[in-house]
Amino acid sequence: MEFGLSEEQVMLQQSVGRFLEDAGGLAQTRALAASGARRTPDLVTGLSELGVMGLITPESQGGTGLSLLEAALVAEQLGAHVSPTPFIGTAILAPLALQLAGSPGQQGLWLPRLAAGQVTAGLALSEQAGGREDAGLEGRNGILNGRALFVIDYEADLYVVADTAGRLYLVPATAPGLVRTDLTTIDVSRPTGELRFTGVVAEPLAGAGPDLVQRLLDVARLLFAADTLGAAQAMLDQAVAYASSREQFGRPIGSFQAVKHMCAEMAAALEPCRAMVWYGAHALDHLPSEAHVTACHTKAHVSEVGTFVARTATEVHGGMGFTDLVGLHYWFKRIGLNRQMLGGPQALRDEAARATGLVS
Amino acid sequence: MDLSYSPEHEAFRGEVRSFLETHGTQAPRGGGPEALAWQTLLIAHGYAARTIPKAYGGFGAEPDILKSRIISEEFSRAQVSTGLGGQGISMLVPTLLEMGTEAQKRDFIGPTLRGEMVWCQGYSEPNAGSDLANLATRGTLDGDDWVINGQKIWTSTAHLADWIFCLVRTEPDAPKHQGISFLLFSMKTPGIEIRPLVDMTGAANFNEVFFTDVRVPKEQIVGRRGEGWKVANTILGHERGSLADPNQMQTRLNALIDLMRTETVGGVRAIDNPVFRDRLMAIQGRVLALRCNDLRLLSAAVNHQGAGLAGLVVKLQGTELRHELEALAIDVMGEMGTLYGDTPGLRDQGSWQRNYMYFLGLIIGGGTSQIQKNIISERGLGMPREPKLAQA
């Protein structure tokens, strides 16, 4: 019985955190947003050197061969540093889909290149969790038609896309008939967009089906929750530091109970989320009967707590919290995007209720 | 990360299960002589007083947090009583083990464990609630006796108790935390008056206790004069966490789901009402978060590590969540949710209303939610303390 992180896991978390810090943290996200660039090749290269881009890829394919718990620890660090790097699609979902449903040829072609950071991969999954407008992809005889919105790791060389029947396909970004439209969201740290397919010839992942799509959704949800955990912790840490140093009425504002209780409420709500994310990741790795419901609950609950922390930490900063100068809003918006992706809290609670037989 | 138990622990779980299969039917439903016999049986098998030394009437096992957890899981699964509780067993016994004299350990621990000696805790006073160290009950040395005058309040089970462990100000000139002593005395001592305090649930578990020239032999003190605050605090942390057991919360959540499956309003089952169902699922998610947190605490305890913030938040989060859980059941029942006491139509013996109120009591008791937030922010987050306005 051991419910906690191993030394190696803590080291991984620290080394990723240090790398992102050295890379500039928020300053890097700001610079990227200001320049209008949407890609971060240096980050991808650096993270691949740390083994992050091939985190769950077997060593025989050039990866690190770790589990989803480690993936959650990395996601937490990316959220903490509002990092503009691709990860969930490129490092986790695409390799997972390839490992579980790709042919040996597809695996050999793509897995090592993804792990090495030579290729990035986006995931078109949103329509599987509740499509918006008339989006959705029809796949017939390997030909795709339709739209996919809110692609994860959208700035990519390769896409893994799901059709309405739950089949998966590989589509290069340069495929004829594929038109990309950038979407501007609140969150500049993770560019997204829409893919429009008109008669695109796509290469199926032969082993894929609705079960794999469900698995990808659950993994992605857990990782969005982990990202929110990191982002919310970063906001809480900043609020505590600010309240402890900012003085009004001749004393630190953090000595006023009205302010310190806001911080206590954030910590009290957030700290159990850490264990919940660990447990949810562990369930995805080892407890198949619990994995789906736990992923739904984890993303729903951590999103609720994240939203509360995002708002409260901003408020603790007073007027400065509202400014771009302090930059808290980058985390606020990151948490906001994570919350909406692949099902908000209400939708996920409904899904958990259905999965546990509470809906007749 | 490994949630499995070792073969030794799995074998132990088997032993507990076979004990429960053999003896579970003998378990008492209430108090009385059967409860005392059950307690004796549990101690003999090591399912109560497990790590208390044999010399003091316990079972004398080495501490093993996982075995203790297995016992509590299996007894809870079988819905069998884990034996006697109360503040004597949960608070005084561990205090005496740490701070008591050899004579005190021999005289008090055994009878307390066996249920022959029932204790109450004399801590809070009308002017010493959240600011407990402000207590004013006086103890003055007169010959070989302490003479005690003052009043305690919120004294659970004082009307049933044989003895009291009591915080008394014996050094009026010392700083407030250093002027308190921890005394033990019989509730039959002349000069003690007990008045029941009826709470909002209608029960009278609490009392006010008045002391008028109560004489206590001077050796009935735990620790030295003026060390009472330290003695009391050696185990105060135990009480907080135990008020919000997430596994108990899971049992209650399952009962809520059963209720929502059977309760109908306008012919529609509560579980089929999407608004109620969403509230239920939100609570289920929060219970899951606290159960995961509890696994983290268990693991930290097994490895002798501090739990930090994860431990400090349990009382606040657990009692607030439990109160909300009970509140949902009441809303689900509509007008039926107001029924209380012996009346037609009552659901689940009125437990939802009773617990809804009882857990508001626990939000306040054992350190209010506001005090918990002070502790979390000051000890957990290292935030600046409130400036001291007046020095006592």
mmCIF file of C-alpha atoms in Angstrom, chain A:
data_model
loop_
_atom_site.group_PDB
_atom_site.id
_atom_site.type_symbol
_atom_site.label_atom_id
_atom_site.label_comp_id
_atom_site.label_asym_id
_atom_site.label_seq_id
_atom_site.Cartn_x
_atom_site.Cartn_y
_atom_site.Cartn_z
ATOM 1 C CA MET A 1 0.000 0.000 0.000
ATOM 2 C CA GLU A 2 1.637 3.157 -1.205
ATOM 3 C CA PHE A 3 -0.421 6.125 -2.328
ATOM 4 C CA GLY A 4 2.031 8.778 -3.295
ATOM 5 C CA LEU A 5 4.754 9.664 -5.732
ATOM 6 C CA SER A 6 8.016 7.763 -6.053
ATOM 7 C CA GLU A 7 11.355 9.560 -5.938
ATOM 8 C CA GLU A 8 11.645 9.179 -9.707
ATOM 9 C CA GLN A 9 8.220 10.719 -10.200
ATOM 10 C CA VAL A 10 9.076 13.679 -7.999
ATOM 11 C CA MET A 11 12.335 14.120 -9.919
ATOM 12 C CA LEU A 12 10.531 14.062 -13.253
ATOM 13 C CA GLN A 13 8.102 16.677 -11.992
ATOM 14 C CA GLN A 14 10.933 18.865 -10.736
ATOM 15 C CA SER A 15 13.053 18.586 -13.836
ATOM 16 C CA VAL A 16 10.111 19.475 -16.088
ATOM 17 C CA GLY A 17 9.248 22.383 -13.794
ATOM 18 C CA ARG A 18 12.822 23.634 -13.830
ATOM 19 C CA PHE A 19 13.029 23.369 -17.601
ATOM 20 C CA LEU A 20 9.810 25.365 -18.071
ATOM 21 C CA GLU A 21 10.986 27.937 -15.543
ATOM 22 C CA ASP A 22 14.317 28.329 -17.331
ATOM 23 C CA ALA A 23 12.484 28.565 -20.641
ATOM 24 C CA GLY A 24 10.818 31.706 -19.318
ATOM 25 C CA GLY A 25 7.540 30.570 -17.776
ATOM 26 C CA LEU A 26 4.884 33.209 -18.255
ATOM 27 C CA ALA A 27 7.338 35.510 -20.074
ATOM 28 C CA GLN A 28 7.629 32.962 -22.833
ATOM 29 C CA THR A 29 3.870 32.700 -23.228
ATOM 30 C CA ARG A 30 3.618 36.479 -23.322
ATOM 31 C CA ALA A 31 6.379 36.736 -25.934
ATOM 32 C CA LEU A 32 4.734 34.114 -28.069
ATOM 33 C CA ALA A 33 1.379 35.866 -27.907
ATOM 34 C CA ALA A 34 2.967 39.214 -28.738
ATOM 35 C CA SER A 35 4.876 37.861 -31.725
ATOM 36 C CA GLY A 36 1.855 36.179 -33.248
ATOM 37 C CA ALA A 37 3.800 32.931 -33.548
ATOM 38 C CA ARG A 38 1.807 29.787 -32.836
ATOM 39 C CA ARG A 39 4.533 27.183 -32.651
ATOM 40 C CA THR A 40 7.173 26.515 -29.994
ATOM 41 C CA PRO A 41 9.844 24.290 -31.575
ATOM 42 C CA ASP A 42 12.414 25.027 -28.836
ATOM 43 C CA LEU A 43 10.081 23.835 -26.104
ATOM 44 C CA VAL A 44 9.205 20.681 -28.024
ATOM 45 C CA THR A 45 12.895 19.902 -28.569
ATOM 46 C CA GLY A 46 13.764 20.583 -24.933
ATOM 47 C CA LEU A 47 10.894 18.494 -23.617
ATOM 48 C CA SER A 48 11.738 15.633 -25.938
ATOM 49 C CA GLU A 49 15.287 15.689 -24.537
ATOM 50 C CA LEU A 50 13.724 15.240 -21.091
ATOM 51 C CA GLY A 51 11.765 12.268 -22.416
ATOM 52 C CA VAL A 52 8.454 14.074 -22.155
ATOM 53 C CA MET A 53 7.356 13.908 -25.784
ATOM 54 C CA GLY A 54 7.743 10.126 -25.763
ATOM 55 C CA LEU A 55 6.576 9.740 -22.190
ATOM 56 C CA ILE A 56 4.242 6.775 -22.733
ATOM 57 C CA THR A 57 5.914 5.477 -25.895
ATOM 58 C CA PRO A 58 7.819 2.209 -25.376
ATOM 59 C CA GLU A 59 11.594 2.456 -25.221
ATOM 60 C CA SER A 60 11.773 0.211 -28.284
ATOM 61 C CA GLN A 61 10.101 3.040 -30.234
ATOM 62 C CA GLY A 62 12.337 5.752 -28.847
ATOM 63 C CA GLY A 63 10.138 6.665 -25.898
ATOM 64 C CA THR A 64 10.425 6.661 -22.124
ATOM 65 C CA GLY A 65 7.842 3.949 -21.432
ATOM 66 C CA LEU A 66 6.201 5.607 -18.435
ATOM 67 C CA SER A 67 2.572 5.634 -17.343
ATOM 68 C CA LEU A 68 -0.324 8.094 -17.324
ATOM 69 C CA LEU A 69 0.443 9.071 -13.739
ATOM 70 C CA GLU A 70 3.705 10.585 -14.964
ATOM 71 C CA ALA A 71 1.767 12.191 -17.811
ATOM 72 C CA ALA A 72 -0.508 13.842 -15.247
ATOM 73 C CA LEU A 73 2.519 15.144 -13.323
ATOM 74 C CA VAL A 74 3.885 16.718 -16.500
ATOM 75 C CA ALA A 75 0.490 18.214 -17.378
ATOM 76 C CA GLU A 76 0.366 19.747 -13.897
ATOM 77 C CA GLN A 77 3.713 21.444 -14.518
ATOM 78 C CA LEU A 78 2.590 22.749 -17.904
ATOM 79 C CA GLY A 79 -0.472 24.286 -16.268
ATOM 80 C CA ALA A 80 1.620 25.757 -13.471
ATOM 81 C CA HIS A 81 3.837 27.507 -16.026
ATOM 82 C CA VAL A 82 1.027 28.355 -18.503
ATOM 83 C CA SER A 83 3.297 26.692 -20.992
ATOM 84 C CA PRO A 84 2.521 27.119 -24.692
ATOM 85 C CA THR A 85 3.845 23.720 -25.694
ATOM 86 C CA PRO A 86 1.924 20.891 -27.362
ATOM 87 C CA PHE A 87 1.634 17.923 -25.026
ATOM 88 C CA ILE A 88 -1.742 16.242 -24.528
ATOM 89 C CA GLY A 89 -2.192 15.481 -28.244
ATOM 90 C CA THR A 90 1.402 15.048 -29.346
ATOM 91 C CA ALA A 91 2.948 13.290 -26.388
ATOM 92 C CA ILE A 92 0.017 11.299 -25.057
ATOM 93 C CA LEU A 93 -3.150 10.900 -27.142
ATOM 94 C CA ALA A 94 -1.583 10.335 -30.571
ATOM 95 C CA PRO A 95 1.006 7.847 -29.254
ATOM 96 C CA LEU A 96 -1.727 6.098 -27.253
ATOM 97 C CA ALA A 97 -3.958 5.781 -30.329
ATOM 98 C CA LEU A 98 -1.033 4.520 -32.405
ATOM 99 C CA GLN A 99 0.013 1.998 -29.770
ATOM 100 C CA LEU A 100 -3.476 0.622 -29.289
ATOM 101 C CA ALA A 101 -4.787 0.716 -32.838
ATOM 102 C CA GLY A 102 -1.985 1.414 -35.308
ATOM 103 C CA SER A 103 -0.327 -1.098 -37.591
ATOM 104 C CA PRO A 104 3.350 -1.934 -36.938
ATOM 105 C CA GLY A 105 4.152 0.203 -39.950
ATOM 106 C CA GLN A 106 2.244 3.210 -38.621
ATOM 107 C CA GLN A 107 3.808 2.795 -35.198
ATOM 108 C CA GLY A 108 7.317 2.508 -36.613
ATOM 109 C CA LEU A 109 6.809 5.540 -38.801
ATOM 110 C CA TRP A 110 5.292 7.922 -36.269
ATOM 111 C CA LEU A 111 6.095 6.929 -32.678
ATOM 112 C CA PRO A 112 9.863 7.580 -32.810
ATOM 113 C CA ARG A 113 9.393 10.894 -34.608
ATOM 114 C CA LEU A 114 6.776 12.075 -32.102
ATOM 115 C CA ALA A 115 9.026 11.045 -29.209
ATOM 116 C CA ALA A 116 11.958 12.897 -30.746
ATOM 117 C CA GLY A 117 9.940 16.086 -31.134
ATOM 118 C CA GLN A 118 10.360 16.011 -34.917
ATOM 119 C CA VAL A 119 6.625 15.837 -35.486
ATOM 120 C CA THR A 120 3.671 17.225 -33.564
ATOM 121 C CA ALA A 121 0.200 15.689 -33.595
ATOM 122 C CA GLY A 122 -3.218 17.225 -33.046
ATOM 123 C CA LEU A 123 -6.343 15.396 -31.906
ATOM 124 C CA ALA A 124 -9.847 16.034 -33.223
ATOM 125 C CA LEU A 125 -12.064 14.619 -30.485
ATOM 126 C CA SER A 126 -14.446 17.370 -29.437
ATOM 127 C CA GLU A 127 -17.354 16.031 -31.465
ATOM 128 C CA GLN A 128 -17.075 12.721 -29.590
ATOM 129 C CA ALA A 129 -17.893 14.500 -26.338
ATOM 130 C CA GLY A 130 -20.816 16.528 -27.649
ATOM 131 C CA GLY A 131 -20.517 18.241 -31.014
ATOM 132 C CA ARG A 132 -21.201 21.944 -31.462
ATOM 133 C CA GLU A 133 -23.058 23.467 -34.386
ATOM 134 C CA ASP A 134 -23.107 20.932 -37.206
ATOM 135 C CA ALA A 135 -19.552 19.730 -36.671
ATOM 136 C CA GLY A 136 -18.634 16.090 -37.064
ATOM 137 C CA LEU A 137 -16.769 13.940 -39.531
ATOM 138 C CA GLU A 138 -18.299 11.393 -41.869
ATOM 139 C CA GLY A 139 -15.874 8.657 -42.853
ATOM 140 C CA ARG A 140 -16.678 6.467 -45.836
ATOM 141 C CA ASN A 141 -14.196 4.121 -47.461
ATOM 142 C CA GLY A 142 -11.307 6.105 -46.073
ATOM 143 C CA ILE A 143 -12.675 9.434 -47.326
ATOM 144 C CA LEU A 144 -13.463 12.130 -44.741
ATOM 145 C CA ASN A 145 -15.988 14.947 -45.051
ATOM 146 C CA GLY A 146 -17.092 17.452 -42.431
ATOM 147 C CA ARG A 147 -15.681 19.685 -39.698
ATOM 148 C CA ALA A 148 -13.826 19.197 -36.449
ATOM 149 C CA LEU A 149 -13.638 22.034 -33.896
ATOM 150 C CA PHE A 150 -11.333 22.771 -30.963
ATOM 151 C CA VAL A 151 -8.550 20.490 -32.080
ATOM 152 C CA ILE A 152 -6.121 19.690 -29.247
ATOM 153 C CA ASP A 153 -2.514 20.631 -30.132
ATOM 154 C CA TYR A 154 -3.952 22.162 -33.280
ATOM 155 C CA GLU A 155 -0.642 23.576 -34.564
ATOM 156 C CA ALA A 156 0.503 20.161 -35.748
ATOM 157 C CA ASP A 157 2.061 18.242 -38.611
ATOM 158 C CA LEU A 158 -0.254 15.281 -38.243
ATOM 159 C CA TYR A 159 -3.827 14.863 -37.041
ATOM 160 C CA VAL A 160 -5.552 11.938 -35.410
ATOM 161 C CA VAL A 161 -9.237 12.428 -36.121
ATOM 162 C CA ALA A 162 -12.359 10.535 -35.100
ATOM 163 C CA ASP A 163 -15.404 10.078 -37.300
ATOM 164 C CA THR A 164 -19.001 9.783 -36.106
ATOM 165 C CA ALA A 165 -18.742 5.980 -36.007
ATOM 166 C CA GLY A 166 -15.818 6.112 -33.590
ATOM 167 C CA ARG A 167 -13.176 5.175 -36.152
ATOM 168 C CA LEU A 168 -9.811 6.924 -36.066
ATOM 169 C CA TYR A 169 -7.689 8.169 -38.957
ATOM 170 C CA LEU A 170 -4.289 9.702 -39.511
ATOM 171 C CA VAL A 171 -4.291 12.840 -41.649
ATOM 172 C CA PRO A 172 -1.176 14.890 -42.463
ATOM 173 C CA ALA A 173 -1.672 18.646 -42.079
ATOM 174 C CA THR A 174 -0.819 19.001 -45.739
ATOM 175 C CA ALA A 175 -3.475 16.556 -46.976
ATOM 176 C CA PRO A 176 -5.334 17.792 -50.065
ATOM 177 C CA GLY A 177 -8.886 18.842 -49.202
ATOM 178 C CA LEU A 178 -8.004 19.750 -45.615
ATOM 179 C CA VAL A 179 -8.547 23.409 -44.734
ATOM 180 C CA ARG A 180 -7.468 24.793 -41.366
ATOM 181 C CA THR A 181 -9.127 27.826 -39.763
ATOM 182 C CA ASP A 182 -7.515 29.284 -36.642
ATOM 183 C CA LEU A 183 -9.877 29.946 -33.752
ATOM 184 C CA THR A 184 -8.985 32.637 -31.249
ATOM 185 C CA THR A 185 -9.888 31.642 -27.706
ATOM 186 C CA ILE A 186 -9.400 33.288 -24.316
ATOM 187 C CA ASP A 187 -6.254 31.176 -23.853
ATOM 188 C CA VAL A 188 -3.263 32.311 -25.929
ATOM 189 C CA SER A 189 -1.063 29.573 -24.486
ATOM 190 C CA ARG A 190 -2.718 26.792 -26.494
ATOM 191 C CA PRO A 191 -3.685 27.748 -30.032
ATOM 192 C CA THR A 192 -6.654 25.844 -31.383
ATOM 193 C CA GLY A 193 -8.695 25.816 -34.522
ATOM 194 C CA GLU A 194 -11.069 24.101 -36.871
ATOM 195 C CA LEU A 195 -10.343 21.447 -39.472
ATOM 196 C CA ARG A 196 -12.581 21.271 -42.517
ATOM 197 C CA PHE A 197 -12.441 18.117 -44.598
ATOM 198 C CA THR A 198 -13.657 17.903 -48.184
ATOM 199 C CA GLY A 199 -13.046 14.495 -49.694
ATOM 200 C CA VAL A 200 -9.835 13.996 -47.721
ATOM 201 C CA VAL A 201 -8.199 10.636 -48.238
ATOM 202 C CA ALA A 202 -7.293 9.400 -44.741
ATOM 203 C CA GLU A 203 -5.366 6.467 -43.427
ATOM 204 C CA PRO A 204 -7.401 4.488 -40.867
ATOM 205 C CA LEU A 205 -5.996 3.203 -37.585
ATOM 206 C CA ALA A 206 -7.294 -0.292 -38.166
ATOM 207 C CA GLY A 207 -7.717 -1.318 -34.532
ATOM 208 C CA ALA A 208 -9.699 1.726 -33.460
ATOM 209 C CA GLY A 209 -13.322 1.799 -32.343
ATOM 210 C CA PRO A 210 -15.617 3.532 -29.881
ATOM 211 C CA ASP A 211 -13.818 1.970 -26.886
ATOM 212 C CA LEU A 212 -10.532 3.536 -27.896
ATOM 213 C CA VAL A 213 -12.228 6.869 -28.497
ATOM 214 C CA GLN A 214 -13.669 6.642 -24.988
ATOM 215 C CA ARG A 215 -10.231 5.848 -23.624
ATOM 216 C CA LEU A 216 -8.712 8.860 -25.404
ATOM 217 C CA LEU A 217 -11.450 11.105 -24.020
ATOM 218 C CA ASP A 218 -10.888 9.855 -20.470
ATOM 219 C CA VAL A 219 -7.123 10.288 -20.703
ATOM 220 C CA ALA A 220 -7.488 13.776 -22.157
ATOM 221 C CA ARG A 221 -9.978 14.752 -19.458
ATOM 222 C CA LEU A 222 -7.703 13.588 -16.702
ATOM 223 C CA LEU A 223 -4.810 15.535 -18.208
ATOM 224 C CA PHE A 224 -6.877 18.702 -18.533
ATOM 225 C CA ALA A 225 -7.738 18.270 -14.858
ATOM 226 C CA ALA A 226 -4.055 17.864 -13.984
ATOM 227 C CA ASP A 227 -3.251 21.000 -15.989
ATOM 228 C CA THR A 228 -5.914 22.893 -14.035
ATOM 229 C CA LEU A 229 -4.512 21.580 -10.764
ATOM 230 C CA GLY A 230 -1.094 23.014 -11.628
ATOM 231 C CA ALA A 231 -2.503 26.304 -12.873
ATOM 232 C CA ALA A 232 -4.720 26.724 -9.800
ATOM 233 C CA GLN A 233 -1.848 25.897 -7.455
ATOM 234 C CA ALA A 234 0.270 28.543 -9.191
ATOM 235 C CA MET A 235 -2.515 31.100 -8.731
ATOM 236 C CA LEU A 236 -2.944 30.192 -5.066
ATOM 237 C CA ASP A 237 0.819 30.442 -4.456
ATOM 238 C CA GLN A 238 0.853 33.890 -6.032
ATOM 239 C CA ALA A 239 -2.150 34.998 -3.988
ATOM 240 C CA VAL A 240 -0.523 33.857 -0.739
ATOM 241 C CA ALA A 241 2.750 35.574 -1.613
ATOM 242 C CA TYR A 242 0.983 38.775 -2.605
ATOM 243 C CA ALA A 243 -1.255 38.862 0.483
ATOM 244 C CA SER A 244 1.737 38.247 2.726
ATOM 245 C CA SER A 245 3.736 41.177 1.344
ATOM 246 C CA ARG A 246 1.156 43.760 0.278
ATOM 247 C CA GLU A 247 0.428 46.171 3.143
ATOM 248 C CA GLN A 248 -2.666 48.295 3.781
ATOM 249 C CA PHE A 249 -3.796 49.874 7.044
ATOM 250 C CA GLY A 250 -0.244 49.337 8.287
ATOM 251 C CA ARG A 251 -0.162 45.552 8.063
ATOM 252 C CA PRO A 252 0.027 42.773 5.464
ATOM 253 C CA ILE A 253 -3.430 42.211 3.975
ATOM 254 C CA GLY A 254 -2.899 38.486 4.532
ATOM 255 C CA SER A 255 -3.154 39.096 8.286
ATOM 256 C CA PHE A 256 -6.791 40.143 7.836
ATOM 257 C CA GLN A 257 -9.059 37.146 8.214
ATOM 258 C CA ALA A 258 -11.235 38.281 5.310
ATOM 259 C CA VAL A 259 -8.207 37.781 3.065
ATOM 260 C CA LYS A 260 -6.496 34.835 4.726
ATOM 261 C CA HIS A 261 -9.752 32.912 4.803
ATOM 262 C CA MET A 262 -10.037 33.307 1.034
ATOM 263 C CA CYS A 263 -6.609 31.694 0.784
ATOM 264 C CA ALA A 264 -7.577 28.953 3.253
ATOM 265 C CA GLU A 265 -10.722 28.198 1.261
ATOM 266 C CA MET A 266 -8.689 27.887 -1.918
ATOM 267 C CA ALA A 267 -6.151 25.575 -0.277
ATOM 268 C CA ALA A 268 -8.853 23.487 1.385
ATOM 269 C CA ALA A 269 -10.627 22.924 -1.911
ATOM 270 C CA LEU A 270 -7.487 22.437 -3.976
ATOM 271 C CA GLU A 271 -5.338 20.125 -1.846
ATOM 272 C CA PRO A 272 -7.669 17.091 -2.116
ATOM 273 C CA CYS A 273 -7.685 17.617 -5.910
ATOM 274 C CA ARG A 274 -4.032 16.565 -5.949
ATOM 275 C CA ALA A 275 -4.846 13.127 -4.533
ATOM 276 C CA MET A 276 -7.841 12.921 -6.846
ATOM 277 C CA VAL A 277 -5.708 13.555 -9.946
ATOM 278 C CA TRP A 278 -3.181 10.948 -8.786
ATOM 279 C CA TYR A 279 -5.959 8.462 -8.174
ATOM 280 C CA GLY A 280 -7.639 9.211 -11.504
ATOM 281 C CA ALA A 281 -4.357 8.686 -13.359
ATOM 282 C CA HIS A 282 -3.663 5.518 -11.410
ATOM 283 C CA ALA A 283 -7.154 4.271 -12.315
ATOM 284 C CA LEU A 284 -6.454 4.906 -16.017
ATOM 285 C CA ASP A 285 -3.238 2.902 -15.651
ATOM 286 C CA HIS A 286 -4.433 0.039 -13.456
ATOM 287 C CA LEU A 287 -8.130 0.075 -12.499
ATOM 288 C CA PRO A 288 -10.099 -0.296 -15.757
ATOM 289 C CA SER A 289 -13.500 -0.679 -14.081
ATOM 290 C CA GLU A 290 -13.141 2.699 -12.338
ATOM 291 C CA ALA A 291 -11.219 4.628 -14.974
ATOM 292 C CA HIS A 292 -14.064 6.225 -16.922
ATOM 293 C CA VAL A 293 -16.207 7.400 -14.020
ATOM 294 C CA THR A 294 -13.163 8.615 -12.125
ATOM 295 C CA ALA A 295 -11.932 10.608 -15.124
ATOM 296 C CA CYS A 296 -15.358 12.267 -15.471
ATOM 297 C CA HIS A 297 -15.564 13.085 -11.777
ATOM 298 C CA THR A 298 -11.977 14.289 -11.603
ATOM 299 C CA LYS A 299 -12.302 16.710 -14.482
ATOM 300 C CA ALA A 300 -15.695 17.949 -13.268
ATOM 301 C CA HIS A 301 -14.585 18.497 -9.680
ATOM 302 C CA VAL A 302 -11.123 19.889 -10.388
ATOM 303 C CA SER A 303 -12.659 22.267 -12.932
ATOM 304 C CA GLU A 304 -15.115 23.565 -10.334
ATOM 305 C CA VAL A 305 -12.341 24.055 -7.809
ATOM 306 C CA GLY A 306 -10.098 25.568 -10.485
ATOM 307 C CA THR A 307 -12.756 28.101 -11.420
ATOM 308 C CA PHE A 308 -13.178 29.042 -7.762
ATOM 309 C CA VAL A 309 -9.431 29.409 -7.238
ATOM 310 C CA ALA A 310 -8.992 31.391 -10.467
ATOM 311 C CA ARG A 311 -11.597 33.902 -9.397
ATOM 312 C CA THR A 312 -10.563 34.091 -5.744
ATOM 313 C CA ALA A 313 -6.812 34.351 -6.349
ATOM 314 C CA THR A 314 -7.487 37.193 -8.773
ATOM 315 C CA GLU A 315 -9.598 38.928 -6.131
ATOM 316 C CA VAL A 316 -6.914 38.575 -3.454
ATOM 317 C CA HIS A 317 -4.657 40.646 -5.724
ATOM 318 C CA GLY A 318 -7.164 43.501 -5.695
ATOM 319 C CA GLY A 319 -7.013 45.786 -8.722
ATOM 320 C CA MET A 320 -3.623 44.403 -9.740
ATOM 321 C CA GLY A 321 -5.215 41.003 -10.268
ATOM 322 C CA PHE A 322 -7.272 42.500 -13.066
ATOM 323 C CA THR A 323 -4.254 43.856 -14.935
ATOM 324 C CA ASP A 324 -2.032 42.405 -17.611
ATOM 325 C CA LEU A 325 0.927 43.701 -15.592
ATOM 326 C CA VAL A 326 0.620 40.907 -13.016
ATOM 327 C CA GLY A 327 -0.580 38.485 -15.670
ATOM 328 C CA LEU A 328 -2.723 36.262 -13.461
ATOM 329 C CA HIS A 329 -5.267 36.215 -16.231
ATOM 330 C CA TYR A 330 -3.102 33.854 -18.271
ATOM 331 C CA TRP A 331 -3.727 31.143 -15.652
ATOM 332 C CA PHE A 332 -7.344 32.247 -15.236
ATOM 333 C CA LYS A 333 -7.916 31.724 -18.945
ATOM 334 C CA ARG A 334 -6.006 28.466 -19.057
ATOM 335 C CA ILE A 335 -8.265 27.118 -16.323
ATOM 336 C CA GLY A 336 -11.247 28.502 -18.211
ATOM 337 C CA LEU A 337 -10.320 26.664 -21.413
ATOM 338 C CA ASN A 338 -9.549 23.411 -19.580
ATOM 339 C CA ARG A 339 -12.987 23.560 -17.982
ATOM 340 C CA GLN A 340 -14.854 23.724 -21.294
ATOM 341 C CA MET A 341 -12.779 21.197 -23.252
ATOM 342 C CA LEU A 342 -14.299 17.724 -23.831
ATOM 343 C CA GLY A 343 -17.203 18.358 -21.476
ATOM 344 C CA GLY A 344 -17.784 20.903 -18.728
ATOM 345 C CA PRO A 345 -18.636 19.868 -15.177
ATOM 346 C CA GLN A 346 -22.367 19.455 -15.760
ATOM 347 C CA ALA A 347 -21.923 17.319 -18.869
ATOM 348 C CA LEU A 348 -19.300 15.161 -17.151
ATOM 349 C CA ARG A 349 -21.407 14.634 -14.051
ATOM 350 C CA ASP A 350 -24.232 13.558 -16.330
ATOM 351 C CA GLU A 351 -21.883 11.163 -18.078
ATOM 352 C CA ALA A 352 -20.730 9.737 -14.736
ATOM 353 C CA ALA A 353 -24.369 9.297 -13.692
ATOM 354 C CA ARG A 354 -25.121 7.416 -16.910
ATOM 355 C CA ALA A 355 -22.054 5.227 -16.527
ATOM 356 C CA THR A 356 -23.097 4.216 -13.010
ATOM 357 C CA GLY A 357 -26.681 3.374 -13.878
ATOM 358 C CA LEU A 358 -28.265 6.394 -12.236
ATOM 359 C CA VAL A 359 -30.087 7.475 -15.376
ATOM 360 C CA SER A 360 -33.090 5.434 -16.431
#
